[in-house]
């Protein structure tokens, strides 16, 4: 269970807090979705949960234990927005092994199976994959570290309808095993797989019913 209690992020350089007293609760095997406009603090929230930035006040708890940024780096796996722009490996194998050359072939295969890319030859260059496959690879890169909490920044941004469906069904499948927190500027199809939903506006988080976003027909969101 992930708990955020009165989390505040207020860097000294900014006149007002970027995140203001955030309270959030997310159970294992749930997908939480935070919807907010550009500049509302979505990526900042994920960076704090991934241990890449330090909160100003408040607590972050996992199974009732308060976590430091170091522990959060172990616990969480963050997939950045447009993760394919950060690929550095020349092949799938290189991309998956970056930072952990010791990983067994089994762990690698498990991660590729989990994202539906096990059929691809390991020497395939990441750049030759489709947009949806590249997003899957970016997820595999995090899954290989076996994090408890997967953090996803705009996982469907810039994808066409069919690739968005691929990513949505993959996330629906991943939540059977992992806890996921997804942020996006618009609910789109993500709301249909969300268990919990919040809106973020000027750093303030408000719970909403995910079903309230499900009225629009699939494919209605032109990006
Ligand atoms: N360390 C920092 N110091 C000063 N300002 C910051 C810092 N980190 C983030 N900000 C500011 O906080 C606000 C929220 O930024 P953030 O990137 O989290 O928004 P976002 O919701 O992810 O936006 P987008 O949808 O465009 O990605 C922005 O105004 C940004 O400039
Ligand atoms: Mg952002």
Tab-separated table of C-alpha atoms and ligand atoms in Angstrom:
chain	number	residue	atom	x	y	z
A	1	UNK	CA	0.000	0.000	0.000
A	2	UNK	CA	1.349	3.390	-0.972
A	3	UNK	CA	0.396	6.323	1.228
A	4	UNK	CA	1.209	9.966	0.725
A	5	UNK	CA	0.408	12.085	3.760
A	6	UNK	CA	0.354	15.865	3.493
A	7	UNK	CA	3.158	15.792	0.953
A	8	UNK	CA	4.468	19.249	0.099
A	9	UNK	CA	7.117	20.195	-2.449
A	10	UNK	CA	8.218	23.783	-2.248
A	11	UNK	CA	11.669	24.477	-3.660
A	12	UNK	CA	13.253	27.624	-2.231
A	13	UNK	CA	13.388	29.196	-5.701
A	14	UNK	CA	9.612	29.157	-6.258
A	15	UNK	CA	7.201	31.660	-4.669
A	16	UNK	CA	4.473	29.036	-4.088
A	17	UNK	CA	4.593	25.303	-3.419
A	18	UNK	CA	4.564	23.112	-6.544
A	19	UNK	CA	2.775	20.306	-4.654
A	20	UNK	CA	0.464	21.351	-1.829
A	21	UNK	CA	-0.498	18.879	0.862
A	22	UNK	CA	-0.972	15.836	-1.359
A	23	UNK	CA	-2.841	12.901	0.196
A	24	UNK	CA	-3.071	9.684	-1.769
A	25	UNK	CA	-3.633	6.005	-1.089
A	26	UNK	CA	-2.987	3.253	-3.604
A	27	UNK	CA	-3.422	-0.465	-2.891
A	28	UNK	CA	-1.292	-3.225	-4.449
A	29	UNK	CA	-2.402	-4.308	-7.916
A	30	UNK	CA	-4.235	-1.073	-8.436
A	31	UNK	CA	-3.740	1.476	-11.152
A	32	UNK	CA	-3.971	5.061	-9.954
A	33	UNK	CA	-4.399	7.829	-12.507
A	34	UNK	CA	-3.564	11.495	-11.911
A	35	UNK	CA	-4.975	13.897	-14.496
A	36	UNK	CA	-3.730	17.461	-14.651
A	37	UNK	CA	-2.923	20.179	-17.151
A	38	UNK	CA	0.583	21.147	-18.207
A	39	UNK	CA	2.529	22.635	-15.311
A	40	UNK	CA	0.216	21.228	-12.616
A	41	UNK	CA	3.034	19.209	-11.011
A	42	UNK	CA	2.477	15.689	-12.420
A	43	UNK	CA	6.081	14.947	-13.370
A	44	UNK	CA	7.284	16.546	-10.146
A	45	UNK	CA	5.071	14.172	-8.151
A	46	UNK	CA	6.509	11.157	-9.996
A	47	UNK	CA	10.083	12.398	-9.534
A	48	UNK	CA	9.527	12.601	-5.775
A	49	UNK	CA	7.989	9.114	-5.682
A	50	UNK	CA	10.903	7.775	-7.717
A	51	UNK	CA	13.373	9.276	-5.217
A	52	UNK	CA	14.807	11.702	-7.787
A	53	UNK	CA	13.660	14.801	-5.893
A	54	UNK	CA	13.162	15.283	-2.141
A	55	UNK	CA	9.829	16.329	-0.678
A	56	UNK	CA	9.781	19.430	1.501
A	57	UNK	CA	7.417	18.075	4.195
A	58	UNK	CA	4.939	15.230	4.655
A	59	UNK	CA	5.448	11.482	4.412
A	60	UNK	CA	5.660	8.763	1.822
A	61	UNK	CA	4.842	5.345	3.239
A	62	UNK	CA	4.929	1.873	1.778
A	63	UNK	CA	3.411	-0.875	3.930
A	64	UNK	CA	3.386	1.549	6.875
A	65	UNK	CA	7.095	2.241	6.620
A	66	UNK	CA	8.285	5.731	5.872
A	67	UNK	CA	10.661	5.791	2.917
A	68	UNK	CA	13.740	7.865	2.133
A	69	UNK	CA	14.620	8.902	-1.443
A	70	UNK	CA	17.220	6.100	-1.487
A	71	UNK	CA	14.606	3.511	-0.589
A	72	UNK	CA	12.195	5.008	-3.123
A	73	UNK	CA	14.796	4.580	-5.853
A	74	UNK	CA	14.852	0.853	-5.016
A	75	UNK	CA	11.106	0.486	-4.706
A	76	UNK	CA	9.925	2.451	-7.725
A	77	UNK	CA	10.554	2.313	-11.455
A	78	UNK	CA	9.880	5.513	-13.390
A	79	UNK	CA	9.150	5.502	-17.105
A	80	UNK	CA	9.664	9.045	-18.385
A	81	UNK	CA	7.477	10.773	-20.933
A	82	UNK	CA	8.689	9.807	-24.452
A	83	UNK	CA	11.045	7.161	-23.000
A	84	UNK	CA	12.168	6.141	-26.487
A	85	UNK	CA	14.101	9.416	-26.709
A	86	UNK	CA	16.373	8.179	-23.942
A	87	UNK	CA	17.245	4.784	-25.400
A	88	UNK	CA	21.045	4.390	-25.451
A	89	UNK	CA	21.475	0.709	-26.328
A	90	UNK	CA	22.181	-0.333	-29.908
A	91	UNK	CA	20.176	-3.524	-29.451
A	92	UNK	CA	17.321	-4.745	-27.244
A	93	UNK	CA	19.834	-6.723	-25.218
A	94	UNK	CA	22.058	-3.697	-24.628
A	95	UNK	CA	19.089	-1.529	-23.669
A	96	UNK	CA	17.851	-4.101	-21.152
A	97	UNK	CA	21.289	-4.745	-19.686
A	98	UNK	CA	22.262	-1.068	-19.277
A	99	UNK	CA	23.288	-0.493	-15.699
A	100	UNK	CA	22.955	-4.175	-14.761
A	101	UNK	CA	25.227	-6.287	-16.975
A	102	UNK	CA	24.980	-9.151	-14.457
A	103	UNK	CA	21.297	-9.808	-15.106
A	104	UNK	CA	20.487	-13.381	-16.013
A	105	UNK	CA	18.941	-14.319	-19.325
A	106	UNK	CA	15.912	-15.534	-17.316
A	107	UNK	CA	15.232	-12.099	-15.813
A	108	UNK	CA	15.588	-10.561	-19.254
A	109	UNK	CA	13.204	-13.052	-20.819
A	110	UNK	CA	10.670	-12.577	-18.002
A	111	UNK	CA	10.622	-8.825	-18.585
A	112	UNK	CA	10.219	-9.250	-22.349
A	113	UNK	CA	7.428	-11.799	-21.885
A	114	UNK	CA	5.673	-9.420	-19.453
A	115	UNK	CA	5.544	-6.690	-22.111
A	116	UNK	CA	4.828	-8.996	-25.053
A	117	UNK	CA	8.170	-8.543	-26.830
A	118	UNK	CA	9.612	-12.028	-26.275
A	119	UNK	CA	9.272	-12.845	-29.979
A	120	UNK	CA	11.784	-10.153	-31.020
A	121	UNK	CA	15.424	-11.148	-31.583
A	122	UNK	CA	17.712	-9.614	-28.927
A	123	UNK	CA	20.022	-7.980	-31.518
A	124	UNK	CA	17.082	-5.858	-32.811
A	125	UNK	CA	17.912	-2.124	-32.652
A	126	UNK	CA	15.406	-0.306	-30.374
A	127	UNK	CA	14.962	2.368	-33.031
A	128	UNK	CA	13.582	-0.131	-35.514
A	129	UNK	CA	10.628	-0.937	-33.224
A	130	UNK	CA	7.173	0.582	-33.662
A	131	UNK	CA	6.082	3.358	-31.298
A	132	UNK	CA	3.997	0.929	-29.221
A	133	UNK	CA	6.846	-1.580	-29.069
A	134	UNK	CA	9.270	1.136	-27.951
A	135	UNK	CA	6.948	2.016	-25.059
A	136	UNK	CA	6.809	-1.692	-24.172
A	137	UNK	CA	10.577	-1.864	-24.206
A	138	UNK	CA	10.804	1.142	-21.884
A	139	UNK	CA	8.482	-0.703	-19.485
A	140	UNK	CA	10.591	-3.857	-19.744
A	141	UNK	CA	13.687	-1.816	-18.823
A	142	UNK	CA	11.978	-0.896	-15.534
A	143	UNK	CA	10.384	-4.308	-14.919
A	144	UNK	CA	13.747	-5.983	-15.140
A	145	UNK	CA	14.702	-4.213	-11.897
A	146	UNK	CA	11.580	-5.768	-10.314
A	147	UNK	CA	10.239	-2.577	-8.717
A	148	UNK	CA	7.143	-2.724	-6.511
A	149	UNK	CA	5.726	0.496	-7.841
A	150	UNK	CA	5.679	1.468	-11.508
A	151	UNK	CA	5.432	5.195	-12.232
A	152	UNK	CA	4.443	6.211	-15.747
A	153	UNK	CA	4.573	9.730	-17.152
A	154	UNK	CA	2.120	10.191	-20.063
A	155	UNK	CA	2.487	6.589	-21.288
A	156	UNK	CA	0.203	7.070	-24.299
A	157	UNK	CA	1.390	10.545	-25.418
A	158	UNK	CA	2.186	10.829	-29.102
A	159	UNK	CA	0.888	7.352	-30.000
A	160	UNK	CA	-1.802	6.723	-32.582
A	161	UNK	CA	-5.041	4.969	-31.676
A	162	UNK	CA	-3.923	1.388	-32.229
A	163	UNK	CA	-0.625	1.831	-30.400
A	164	UNK	CA	-2.464	3.482	-27.523
A	165	UNK	CA	-4.672	0.378	-27.320
A	166	UNK	CA	-1.540	-1.789	-27.136
A	167	UNK	CA	-0.177	0.239	-24.241
A	168	UNK	CA	-3.558	0.340	-22.447
A	169	UNK	CA	-4.010	-3.417	-22.611
A	170	UNK	CA	-0.441	-3.943	-21.449
A	171	UNK	CA	-0.969	-1.658	-18.435
A	172	UNK	CA	-4.221	-3.488	-17.617
A	173	UNK	CA	-2.230	-6.714	-17.632
A	174	UNK	CA	0.705	-5.344	-15.611
A	175	UNK	CA	-1.526	-4.155	-12.793
A	176	UNK	CA	-2.371	-7.788	-12.017
A	177	UNK	CA	1.141	-8.000	-10.617
A	178	UNK	CA	2.412	-4.465	-9.969
A	179	UNK	CA	1.090	-1.270	-8.434
A	180	UNK	CA	0.954	1.474	-11.041
A	181	UNK	CA	0.674	5.227	-10.780
A	182	UNK	CA	0.096	6.948	-14.104
A	183	UNK	CA	0.000	10.680	-14.796
A	184	UNK	CA	-1.491	12.242	-17.895
A	185	UNK	CA	-2.842	15.567	-19.113
A	186	UNK	CA	-6.055	13.898	-20.286
A	187	UNK	CA	-7.856	10.742	-19.141
A	188	UNK	CA	-8.431	9.263	-22.614
A	189	UNK	CA	-8.563	5.483	-22.508
A	190	UNK	CA	-6.454	5.388	-19.319
A	191	UNK	CA	-9.553	6.104	-17.213
A	192	UNK	CA	-11.110	2.820	-18.360
A	193	UNK	CA	-8.365	0.813	-16.612
A	194	UNK	CA	-7.919	3.069	-13.552
A	195	UNK	CA	-8.994	1.874	-10.093
A	196	UNK	CA	-8.388	5.237	-8.461
A	197	UNK	CA	-8.350	8.642	-10.067
A	198	UNK	CA	-7.412	12.157	-9.010
A	199	UNK	CA	-7.149	15.522	-10.669
A	200	UNK	CA	-4.129	17.725	-10.050
A	201	UNK	CA	-4.503	21.451	-10.400
A	202	UNK	CA	-1.903	23.983	-9.301
A	203	UNK	CA	-0.358	21.332	-7.062
A	204	UNK	CA	-3.634	20.309	-5.381
A	205	UNK	CA	-4.811	16.722	-5.693
A	206	UNK	CA	-8.552	15.929	-5.616
A	207	UNK	CA	-10.070	12.437	-5.863
A	208	UNK	CA	-12.547	11.816	-8.701
A	209	UNK	CA	-14.510	8.764	-9.786
A	210	UNK	CA	-12.713	7.144	-12.776
A	211	UNK	CA	-16.151	6.244	-14.207
A	212	UNK	CA	-16.889	9.956	-14.659
A	213	UNK	CA	-14.287	9.996	-17.461
A	214	UNK	CA	-15.635	6.953	-19.247
A	215	UNK	CA	-18.430	8.590	-21.173
A	216	UNK	CA	-16.421	9.539	-24.245
A	217	UNK	CA	-16.192	7.091	-27.171
A	218	UNK	CA	-12.849	5.352	-27.685
A	219	UNK	CA	-10.574	7.185	-30.072
A	220	UNK	CA	-12.263	10.528	-29.481
A	221	UNK	CA	-9.062	12.118	-28.179
A	222	UNK	CA	-7.060	13.562	-30.991
A	223	UNK	CA	-3.563	14.460	-29.836
B	1	LIG	N1	13.000	22.148	-8.830
B	1	LIG	C1	12.152	23.049	-9.322
B	1	LIG	N2	12.372	24.362	-9.112
B	1	LIG	C2	11.533	25.260	-9.590
B	1	LIG	N3	10.431	24.975	-10.282
B	1	LIG	C3	10.147	23.706	-10.531
B	1	LIG	C4	10.981	22.661	-10.072
B	1	LIG	N4	10.445	21.490	-10.479
B	1	LIG	C5	9.324	21.798	-11.158
B	1	LIG	N5	9.131	23.128	-11.198
B	1	LIG	C6	7.934	23.827	-11.737
B	1	LIG	O1	6.818	23.147	-11.228
B	1	LIG	C7	5.704	23.197	-12.102
B	1	LIG	C8	5.196	21.820	-12.353
B	1	LIG	O2	6.050	21.145	-13.264
B	1	LIG	P1	5.805	19.678	-13.777
B	1	LIG	O3	6.851	19.385	-14.786
B	1	LIG	O4	5.717	18.756	-12.616
B	1	LIG	O5	4.382	19.779	-14.458
B	1	LIG	P2	3.606	18.714	-15.330
B	1	LIG	O6	2.238	18.619	-14.777
B	1	LIG	O7	4.396	17.464	-15.435
B	1	LIG	O8	3.538	19.418	-16.756
B	1	LIG	P3	3.538	18.769	-18.241
B	1	LIG	O9	2.142	18.239	-18.479
B	1	LIG	O10	3.836	19.933	-19.132
B	1	LIG	O11	4.590	17.712	-18.289
B	1	LIG	C9	6.217	23.931	-13.332
B	1	LIG	O12	5.797	25.258	-13.228
B	1	LIG	C10	7.736	23.796	-13.225
B	1	LIG	O13	8.386	24.857	-13.870
B	2	LIG	MG1	5.267	16.456	-17.040
